[in-house]
mmCIF file of C-alpha atoms in Angstrom:
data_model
loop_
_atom_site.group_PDB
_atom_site.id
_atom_site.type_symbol
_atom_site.label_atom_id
_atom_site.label_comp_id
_atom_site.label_asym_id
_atom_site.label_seq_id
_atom_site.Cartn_x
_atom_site.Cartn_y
_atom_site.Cartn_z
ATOM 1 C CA UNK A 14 11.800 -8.931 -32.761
ATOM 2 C CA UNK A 15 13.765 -7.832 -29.544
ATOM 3 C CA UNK A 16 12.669 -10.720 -27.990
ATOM 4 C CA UNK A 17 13.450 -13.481 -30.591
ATOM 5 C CA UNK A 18 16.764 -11.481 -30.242
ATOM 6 C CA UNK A 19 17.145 -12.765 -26.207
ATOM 7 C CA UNK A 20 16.774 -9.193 -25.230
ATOM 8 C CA UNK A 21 14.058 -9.830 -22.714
ATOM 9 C CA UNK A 22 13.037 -7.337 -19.588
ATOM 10 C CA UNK A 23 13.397 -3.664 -19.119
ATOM 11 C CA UNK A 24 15.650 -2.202 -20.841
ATOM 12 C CA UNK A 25 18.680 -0.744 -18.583
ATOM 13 C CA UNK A 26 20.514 2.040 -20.578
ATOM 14 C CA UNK A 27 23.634 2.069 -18.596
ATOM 15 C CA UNK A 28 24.581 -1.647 -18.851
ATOM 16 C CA UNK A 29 22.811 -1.753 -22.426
ATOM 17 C CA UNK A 30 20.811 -4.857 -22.166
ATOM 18 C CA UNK A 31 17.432 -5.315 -21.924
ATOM 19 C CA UNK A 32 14.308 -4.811 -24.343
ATOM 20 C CA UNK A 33 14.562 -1.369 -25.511
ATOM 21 C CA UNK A 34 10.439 -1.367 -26.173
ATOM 22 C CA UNK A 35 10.029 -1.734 -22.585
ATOM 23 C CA UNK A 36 11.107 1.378 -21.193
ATOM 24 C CA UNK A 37 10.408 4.199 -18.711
ATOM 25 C CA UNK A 38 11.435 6.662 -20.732
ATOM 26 C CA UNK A 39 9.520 5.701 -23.812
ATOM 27 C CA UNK A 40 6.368 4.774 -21.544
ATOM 28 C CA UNK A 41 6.716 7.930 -19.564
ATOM 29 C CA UNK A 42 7.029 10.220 -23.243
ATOM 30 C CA UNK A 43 4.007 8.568 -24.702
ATOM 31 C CA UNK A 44 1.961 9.049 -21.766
ATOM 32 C CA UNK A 45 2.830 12.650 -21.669
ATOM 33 C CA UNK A 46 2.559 12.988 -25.092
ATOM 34 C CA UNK A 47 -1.077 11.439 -24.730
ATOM 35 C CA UNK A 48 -1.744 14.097 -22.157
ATOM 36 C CA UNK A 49 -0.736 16.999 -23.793
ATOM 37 C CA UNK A 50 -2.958 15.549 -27.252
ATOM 38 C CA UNK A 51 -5.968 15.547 -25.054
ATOM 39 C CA UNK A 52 -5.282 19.040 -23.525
ATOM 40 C CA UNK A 53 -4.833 20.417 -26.984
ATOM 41 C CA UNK A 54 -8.295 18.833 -28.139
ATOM 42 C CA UNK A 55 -6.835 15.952 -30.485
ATOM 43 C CA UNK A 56 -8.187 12.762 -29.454
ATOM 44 C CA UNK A 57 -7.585 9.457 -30.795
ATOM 45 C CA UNK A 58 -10.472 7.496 -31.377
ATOM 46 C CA UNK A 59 -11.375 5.206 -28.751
ATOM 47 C CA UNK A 60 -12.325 1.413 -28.361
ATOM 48 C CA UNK A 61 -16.300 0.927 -29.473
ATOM 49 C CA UNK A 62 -17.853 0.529 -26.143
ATOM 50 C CA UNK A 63 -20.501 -2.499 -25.944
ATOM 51 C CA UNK A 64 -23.754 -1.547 -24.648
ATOM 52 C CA UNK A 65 -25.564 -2.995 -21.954
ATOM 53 C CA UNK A 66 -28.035 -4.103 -24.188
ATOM 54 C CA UNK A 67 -25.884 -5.622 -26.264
ATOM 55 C CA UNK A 68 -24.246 -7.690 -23.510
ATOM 56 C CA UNK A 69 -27.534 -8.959 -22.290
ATOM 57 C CA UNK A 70 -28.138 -10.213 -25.560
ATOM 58 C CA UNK A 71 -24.766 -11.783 -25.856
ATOM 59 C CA UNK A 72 -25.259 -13.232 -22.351
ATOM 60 C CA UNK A 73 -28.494 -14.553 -22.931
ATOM 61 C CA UNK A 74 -27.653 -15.817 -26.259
ATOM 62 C CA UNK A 75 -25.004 -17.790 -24.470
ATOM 63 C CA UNK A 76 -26.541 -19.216 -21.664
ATOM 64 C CA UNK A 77 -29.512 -20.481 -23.830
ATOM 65 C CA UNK A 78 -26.467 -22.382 -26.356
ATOM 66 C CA UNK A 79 -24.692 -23.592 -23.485
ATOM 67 C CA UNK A 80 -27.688 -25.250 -22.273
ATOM 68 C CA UNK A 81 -28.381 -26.739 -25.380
ATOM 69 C CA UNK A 82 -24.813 -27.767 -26.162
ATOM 70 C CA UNK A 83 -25.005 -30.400 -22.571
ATOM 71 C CA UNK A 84 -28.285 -31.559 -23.451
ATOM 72 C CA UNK A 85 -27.233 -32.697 -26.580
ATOM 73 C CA UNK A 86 -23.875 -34.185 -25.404
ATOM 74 C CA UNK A 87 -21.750 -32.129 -27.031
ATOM 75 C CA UNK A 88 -19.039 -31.331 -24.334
ATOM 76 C CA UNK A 89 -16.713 -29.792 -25.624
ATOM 77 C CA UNK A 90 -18.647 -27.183 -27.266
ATOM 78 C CA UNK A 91 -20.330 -26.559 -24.061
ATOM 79 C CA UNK A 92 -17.315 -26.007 -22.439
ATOM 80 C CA UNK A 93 -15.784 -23.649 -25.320
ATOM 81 C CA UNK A 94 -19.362 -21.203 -24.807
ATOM 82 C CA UNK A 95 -19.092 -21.944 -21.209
ATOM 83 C CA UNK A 96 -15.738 -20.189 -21.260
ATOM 84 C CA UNK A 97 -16.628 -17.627 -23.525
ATOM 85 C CA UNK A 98 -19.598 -16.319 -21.190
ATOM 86 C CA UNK A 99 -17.018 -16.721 -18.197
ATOM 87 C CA UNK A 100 -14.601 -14.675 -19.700
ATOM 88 C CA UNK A 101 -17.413 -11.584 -21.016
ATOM 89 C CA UNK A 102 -18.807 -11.364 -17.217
ATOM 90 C CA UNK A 103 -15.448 -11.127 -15.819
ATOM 91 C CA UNK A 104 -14.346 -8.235 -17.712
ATOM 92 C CA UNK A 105 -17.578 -6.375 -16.735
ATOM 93 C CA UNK A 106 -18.228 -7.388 -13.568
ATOM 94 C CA UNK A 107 -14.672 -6.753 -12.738
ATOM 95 C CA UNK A 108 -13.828 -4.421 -15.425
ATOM 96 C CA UNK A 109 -11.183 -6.145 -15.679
ATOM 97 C CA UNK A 110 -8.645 -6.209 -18.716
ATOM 98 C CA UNK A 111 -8.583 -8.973 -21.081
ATOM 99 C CA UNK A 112 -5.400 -9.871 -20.587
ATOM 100 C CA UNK A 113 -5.928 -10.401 -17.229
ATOM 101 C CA UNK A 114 -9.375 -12.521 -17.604
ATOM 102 C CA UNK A 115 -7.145 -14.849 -20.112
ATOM 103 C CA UNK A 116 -4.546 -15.510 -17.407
ATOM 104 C CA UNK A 117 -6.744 -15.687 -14.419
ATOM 105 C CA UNK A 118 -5.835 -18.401 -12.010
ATOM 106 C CA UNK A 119 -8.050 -19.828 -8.934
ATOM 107 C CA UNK A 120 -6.005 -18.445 -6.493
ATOM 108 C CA UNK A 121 -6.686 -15.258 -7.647
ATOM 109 C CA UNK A 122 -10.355 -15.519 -6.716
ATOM 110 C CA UNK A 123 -10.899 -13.877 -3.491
ATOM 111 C CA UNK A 124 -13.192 -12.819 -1.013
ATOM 112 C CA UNK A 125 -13.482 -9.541 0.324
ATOM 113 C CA UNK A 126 -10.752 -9.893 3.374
ATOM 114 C CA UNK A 127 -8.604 -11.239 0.939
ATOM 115 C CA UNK A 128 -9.003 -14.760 1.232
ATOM 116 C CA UNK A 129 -9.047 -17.535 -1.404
ATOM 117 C CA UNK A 130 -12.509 -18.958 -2.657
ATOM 118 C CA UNK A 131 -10.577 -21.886 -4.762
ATOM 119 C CA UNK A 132 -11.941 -24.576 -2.235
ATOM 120 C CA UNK A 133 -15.327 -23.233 -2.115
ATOM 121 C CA UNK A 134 -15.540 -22.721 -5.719
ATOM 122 C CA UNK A 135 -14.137 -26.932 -5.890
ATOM 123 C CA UNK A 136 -17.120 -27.851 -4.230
ATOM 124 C CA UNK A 137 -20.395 -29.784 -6.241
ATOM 125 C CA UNK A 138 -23.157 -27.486 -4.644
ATOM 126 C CA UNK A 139 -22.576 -23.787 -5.340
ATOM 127 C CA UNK A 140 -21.318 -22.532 -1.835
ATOM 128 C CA UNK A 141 -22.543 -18.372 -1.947
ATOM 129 C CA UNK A 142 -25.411 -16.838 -0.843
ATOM 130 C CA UNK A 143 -27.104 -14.527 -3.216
ATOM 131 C CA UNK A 144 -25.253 -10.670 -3.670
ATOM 132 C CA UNK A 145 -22.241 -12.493 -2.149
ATOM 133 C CA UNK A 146 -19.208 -9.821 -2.037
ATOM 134 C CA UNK A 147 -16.047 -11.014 -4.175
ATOM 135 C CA UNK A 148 -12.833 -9.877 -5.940
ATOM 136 C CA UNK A 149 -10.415 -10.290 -8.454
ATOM 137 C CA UNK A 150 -6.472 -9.938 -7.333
ATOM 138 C CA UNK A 151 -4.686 -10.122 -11.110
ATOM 139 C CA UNK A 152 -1.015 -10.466 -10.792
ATOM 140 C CA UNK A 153 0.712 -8.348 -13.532
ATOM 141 C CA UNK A 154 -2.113 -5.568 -14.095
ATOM 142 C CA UNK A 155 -0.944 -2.319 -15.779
ATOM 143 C CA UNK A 156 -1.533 -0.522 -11.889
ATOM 144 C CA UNK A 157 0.353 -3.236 -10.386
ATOM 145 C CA UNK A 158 3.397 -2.463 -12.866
ATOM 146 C CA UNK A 159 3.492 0.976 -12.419
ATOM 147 C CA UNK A 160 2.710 1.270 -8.781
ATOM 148 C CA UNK A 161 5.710 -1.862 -8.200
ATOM 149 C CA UNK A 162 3.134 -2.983 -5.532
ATOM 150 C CA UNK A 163 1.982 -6.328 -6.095
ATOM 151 C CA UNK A 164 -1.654 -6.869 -6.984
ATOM 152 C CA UNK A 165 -4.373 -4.323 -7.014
ATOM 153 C CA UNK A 166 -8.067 -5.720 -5.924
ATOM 154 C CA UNK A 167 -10.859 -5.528 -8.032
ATOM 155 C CA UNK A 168 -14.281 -5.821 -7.145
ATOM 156 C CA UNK A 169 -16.906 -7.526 -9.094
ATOM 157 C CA UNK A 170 -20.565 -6.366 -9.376
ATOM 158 C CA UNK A 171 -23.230 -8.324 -8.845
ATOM 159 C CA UNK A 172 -25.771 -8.570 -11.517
ATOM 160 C CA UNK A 173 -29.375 -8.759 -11.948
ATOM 161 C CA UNK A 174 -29.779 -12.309 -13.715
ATOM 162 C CA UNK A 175 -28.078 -15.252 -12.511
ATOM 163 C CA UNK A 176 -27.181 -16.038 -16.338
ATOM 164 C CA UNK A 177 -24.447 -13.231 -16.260
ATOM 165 C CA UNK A 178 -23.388 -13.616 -12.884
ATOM 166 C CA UNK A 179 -19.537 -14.084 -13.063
ATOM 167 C CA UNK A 180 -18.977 -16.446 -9.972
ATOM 168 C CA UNK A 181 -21.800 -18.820 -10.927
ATOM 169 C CA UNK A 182 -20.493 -19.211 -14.187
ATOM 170 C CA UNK A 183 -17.065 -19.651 -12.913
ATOM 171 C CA UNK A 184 -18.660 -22.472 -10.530
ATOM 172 C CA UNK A 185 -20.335 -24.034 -13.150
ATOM 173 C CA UNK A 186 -17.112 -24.036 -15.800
ATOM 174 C CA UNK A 187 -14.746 -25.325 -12.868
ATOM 175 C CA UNK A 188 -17.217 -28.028 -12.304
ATOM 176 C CA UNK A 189 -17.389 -28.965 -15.955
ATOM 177 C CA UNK A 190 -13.599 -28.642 -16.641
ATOM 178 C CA UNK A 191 -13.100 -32.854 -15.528
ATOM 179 C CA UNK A 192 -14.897 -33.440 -18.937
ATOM 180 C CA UNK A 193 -12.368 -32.532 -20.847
ATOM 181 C CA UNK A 194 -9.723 -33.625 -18.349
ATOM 182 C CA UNK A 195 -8.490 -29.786 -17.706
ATOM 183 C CA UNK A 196 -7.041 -29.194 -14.956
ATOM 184 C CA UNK A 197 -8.258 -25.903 -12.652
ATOM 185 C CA UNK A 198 -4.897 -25.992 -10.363
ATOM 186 C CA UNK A 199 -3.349 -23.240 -13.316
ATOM 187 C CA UNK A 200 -4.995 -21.270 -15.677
ATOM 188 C CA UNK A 201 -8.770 -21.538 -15.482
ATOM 189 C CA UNK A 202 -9.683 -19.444 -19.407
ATOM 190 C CA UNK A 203 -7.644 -22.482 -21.460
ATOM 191 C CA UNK A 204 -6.971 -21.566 -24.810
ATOM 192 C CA UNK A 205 -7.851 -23.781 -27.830
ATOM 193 C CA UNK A 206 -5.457 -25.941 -29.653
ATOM 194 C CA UNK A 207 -4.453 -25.148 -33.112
ATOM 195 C CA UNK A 208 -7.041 -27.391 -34.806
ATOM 196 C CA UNK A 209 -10.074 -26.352 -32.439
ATOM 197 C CA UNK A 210 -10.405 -29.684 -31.264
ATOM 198 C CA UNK A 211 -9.294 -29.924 -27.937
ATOM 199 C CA UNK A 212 -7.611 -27.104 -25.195
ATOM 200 C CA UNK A 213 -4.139 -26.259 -23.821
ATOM 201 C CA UNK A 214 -3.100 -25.918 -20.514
ATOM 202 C CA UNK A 215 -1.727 -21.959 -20.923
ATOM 203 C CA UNK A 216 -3.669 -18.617 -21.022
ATOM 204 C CA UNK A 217 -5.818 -17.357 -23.555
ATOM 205 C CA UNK A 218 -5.002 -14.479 -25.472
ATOM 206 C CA UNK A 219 -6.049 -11.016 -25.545
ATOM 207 C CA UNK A 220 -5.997 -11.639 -29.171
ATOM 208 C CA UNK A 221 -8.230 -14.718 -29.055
ATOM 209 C CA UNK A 222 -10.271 -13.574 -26.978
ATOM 210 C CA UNK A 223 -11.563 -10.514 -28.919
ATOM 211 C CA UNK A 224 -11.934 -13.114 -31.733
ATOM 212 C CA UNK A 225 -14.656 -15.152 -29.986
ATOM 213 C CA UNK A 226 -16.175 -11.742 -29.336
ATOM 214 C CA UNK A 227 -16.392 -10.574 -32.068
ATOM 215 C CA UNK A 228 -17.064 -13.496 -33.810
ATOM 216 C CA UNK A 229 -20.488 -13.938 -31.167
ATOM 217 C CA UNK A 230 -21.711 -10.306 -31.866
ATOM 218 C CA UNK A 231 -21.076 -11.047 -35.878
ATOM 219 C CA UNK A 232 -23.280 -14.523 -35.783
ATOM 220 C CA UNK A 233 -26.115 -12.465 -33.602
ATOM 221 C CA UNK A 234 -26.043 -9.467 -35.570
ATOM 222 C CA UNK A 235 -24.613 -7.142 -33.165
ATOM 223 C CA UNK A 236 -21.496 -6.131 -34.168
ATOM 224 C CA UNK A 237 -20.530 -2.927 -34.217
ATOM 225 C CA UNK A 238 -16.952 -2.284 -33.981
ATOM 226 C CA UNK A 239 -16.728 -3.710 -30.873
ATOM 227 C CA UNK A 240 -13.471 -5.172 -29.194
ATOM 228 C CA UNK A 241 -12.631 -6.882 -25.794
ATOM 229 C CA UNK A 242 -11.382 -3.243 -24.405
ATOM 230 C CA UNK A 243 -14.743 -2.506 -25.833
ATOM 231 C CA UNK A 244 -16.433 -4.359 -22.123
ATOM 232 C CA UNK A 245 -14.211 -2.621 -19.665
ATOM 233 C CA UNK A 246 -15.434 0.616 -21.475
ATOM 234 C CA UNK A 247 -18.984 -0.508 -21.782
ATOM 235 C CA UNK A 248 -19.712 -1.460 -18.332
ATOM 236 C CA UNK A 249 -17.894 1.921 -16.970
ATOM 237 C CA UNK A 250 -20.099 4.170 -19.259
ATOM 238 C CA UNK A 251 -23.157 1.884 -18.005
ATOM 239 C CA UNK A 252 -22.239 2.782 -14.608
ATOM 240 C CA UNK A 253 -22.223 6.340 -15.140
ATOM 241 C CA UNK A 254 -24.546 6.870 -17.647
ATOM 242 C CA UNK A 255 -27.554 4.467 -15.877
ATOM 243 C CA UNK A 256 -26.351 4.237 -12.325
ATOM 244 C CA UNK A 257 -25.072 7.275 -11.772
ATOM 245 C CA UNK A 258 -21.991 6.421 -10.494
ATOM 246 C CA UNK A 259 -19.387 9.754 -10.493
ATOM 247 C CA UNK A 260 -16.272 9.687 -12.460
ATOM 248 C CA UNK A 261 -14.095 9.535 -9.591
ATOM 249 C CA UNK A 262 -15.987 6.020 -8.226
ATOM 250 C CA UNK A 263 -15.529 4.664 -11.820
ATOM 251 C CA UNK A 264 -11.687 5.906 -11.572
ATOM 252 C CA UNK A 265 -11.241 4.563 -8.882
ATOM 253 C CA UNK A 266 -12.892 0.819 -9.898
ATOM 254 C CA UNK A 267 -11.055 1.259 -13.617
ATOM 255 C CA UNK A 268 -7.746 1.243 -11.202
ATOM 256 C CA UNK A 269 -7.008 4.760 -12.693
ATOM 257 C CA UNK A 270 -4.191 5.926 -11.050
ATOM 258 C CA UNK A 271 -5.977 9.708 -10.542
ATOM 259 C CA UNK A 272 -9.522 8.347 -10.322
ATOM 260 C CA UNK A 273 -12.079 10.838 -11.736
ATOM 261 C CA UNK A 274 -8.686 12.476 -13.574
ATOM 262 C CA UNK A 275 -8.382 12.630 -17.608
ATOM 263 C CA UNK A 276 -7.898 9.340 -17.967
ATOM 264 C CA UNK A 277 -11.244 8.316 -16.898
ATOM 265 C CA UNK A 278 -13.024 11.353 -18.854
ATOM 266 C CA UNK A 279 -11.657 9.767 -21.644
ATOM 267 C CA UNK A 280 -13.054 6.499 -21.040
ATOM 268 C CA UNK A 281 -16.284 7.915 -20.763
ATOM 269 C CA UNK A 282 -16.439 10.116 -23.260
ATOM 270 C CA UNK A 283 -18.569 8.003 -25.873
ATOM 271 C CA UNK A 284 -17.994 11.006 -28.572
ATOM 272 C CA UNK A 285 -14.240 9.428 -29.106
ATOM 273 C CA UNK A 286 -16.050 6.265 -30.575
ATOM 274 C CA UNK A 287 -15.844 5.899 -34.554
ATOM 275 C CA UNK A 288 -17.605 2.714 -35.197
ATOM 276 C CA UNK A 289 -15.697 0.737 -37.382
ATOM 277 C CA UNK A 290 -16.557 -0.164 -40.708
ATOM 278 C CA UNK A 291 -18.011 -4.178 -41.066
ATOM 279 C CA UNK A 292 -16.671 -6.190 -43.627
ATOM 280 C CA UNK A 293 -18.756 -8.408 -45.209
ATOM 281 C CA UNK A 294 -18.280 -12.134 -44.914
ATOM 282 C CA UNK A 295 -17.541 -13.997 -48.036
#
């Protein structure tokens, strides 16, 4: 509403303009109001985290329809899966918000010193040897807000199977983009236009996003409650719960400001988790 309104930005309280839902006052009150909830044992139920299991069935399930959708010739549809098992490996390889998968832009593609992989990635033949080190360097990430300092790195695990392996998927769906004349120079995750026939050059939503999720794990039977926030908790619980990584190394890749700290107890806490009731289709 306060944006319709023109009252866009933070909100300054001495000159009065400004949004006044985006505040420092209001952001810093709920956060310590959050805090002092958890210390007094009342937790607020938490995103459903999606199992590993669960996203190597989604994965798979993907990479088998995607193949099917170019042998048949049906481009576009290949594309639309093709960016829907992009956009699941990137937020748990990188653990890295939806929001931020939806806007991510080539540039933003890095190596570990910091350096662009956009030309590389441009290239026919993919360019990277196997367990090739890479990052993610999302501009306008919750850290980089709050710390004022630019973008934060992420690093993205390498996986097991090549099917769920985030920067040969994002290869193959910049290679396949010229087939339905999208450009990779912006956005790379296009959104869908209003009639599902066809994509726009801007970001895809958080929003949509979870749709297509959710709307996979319905059609394979998997849904549980399950949201997009639902992979950035999954793959951090994986890591502690199967690889034993310590709270403070999952902190610390979550971007937590006080890695190890309450906020990352909470994320892996899996007894926060109500699984949410599923309506049934009609």
């Amino acid at each position: 509403m306060f944006q319709r309104l023109g009252r866009i930005g933070d909100y300054d309280p001495v000159r009065q303009v400004g949004n006044p839902c985006s505040s420092a006052s209001i952001a810093a009150l709920k956060h310590a109001y959050a805090a002092q909830q958890w210390q007094l044992g009342y937790a607020e139920c938490s995103a459903v985290s999606l199992s590993f299991d669960k996203y190597q069935q989604l994965q798979q399930a993907l990479h088998t329809e995607v193949t099917a959708a170019w042998q048949k010739g049906s481009t576009q549809e290949a594309l639309l899966l093709q960016r829907d098992q992009l956009a699941f490996s990137l937020c748990w390889g990188a653990a890295v918000r939806a929001e931020n998968a939806g806007a991510l832009q080539l540039k933003e593609v890095q190596d570990r010193r910091g350096q662009p992989l956009g030309p590389l990635l441009l290239q026919p033949a993919f360019p990277f040897p196997e367990g090739f080190q890479w990052q993610l360097a999302p501009d306008g990430t919750k850290v980089a807000r709050r710390r004022r300092a630019g973008v934060v790195p992420m690093t993205v695990l390498p996986p097991a199977e090549a099917y769920r392996d985030a920067l040969r998927l994002l290869h193959q769906y910049i290679q396949a983009c010229p087939t339905c004349h999208l450009s990779t120079s912006g956005y790379l995750l296009h959104a869908q236009t209003p009639d599902g026939q066809g994509f726009k050059q801007e970001p895809w939503s958080t929003s949509s996003l979870n749709k297509r999720l959710q709307h996979h794990l319905h059609r394979l039977g998997l849904f549980a409650g399950e949201s997009s926030h639902g992979l950035r908790r999954g793959t951090a619980i994986h890591d502690h719960q199967q690889l034993g990584s310590t709270p403070a190394a999952i902190g610390d890749r979550l971007l937590h400001a006080d890695p190890g700290g309450v906020q990352t107890k909470r994320y892996l806490d899996t007894s926060r988790e109500t699984e949410r009731p599923v309506r049934q289709r009609r």
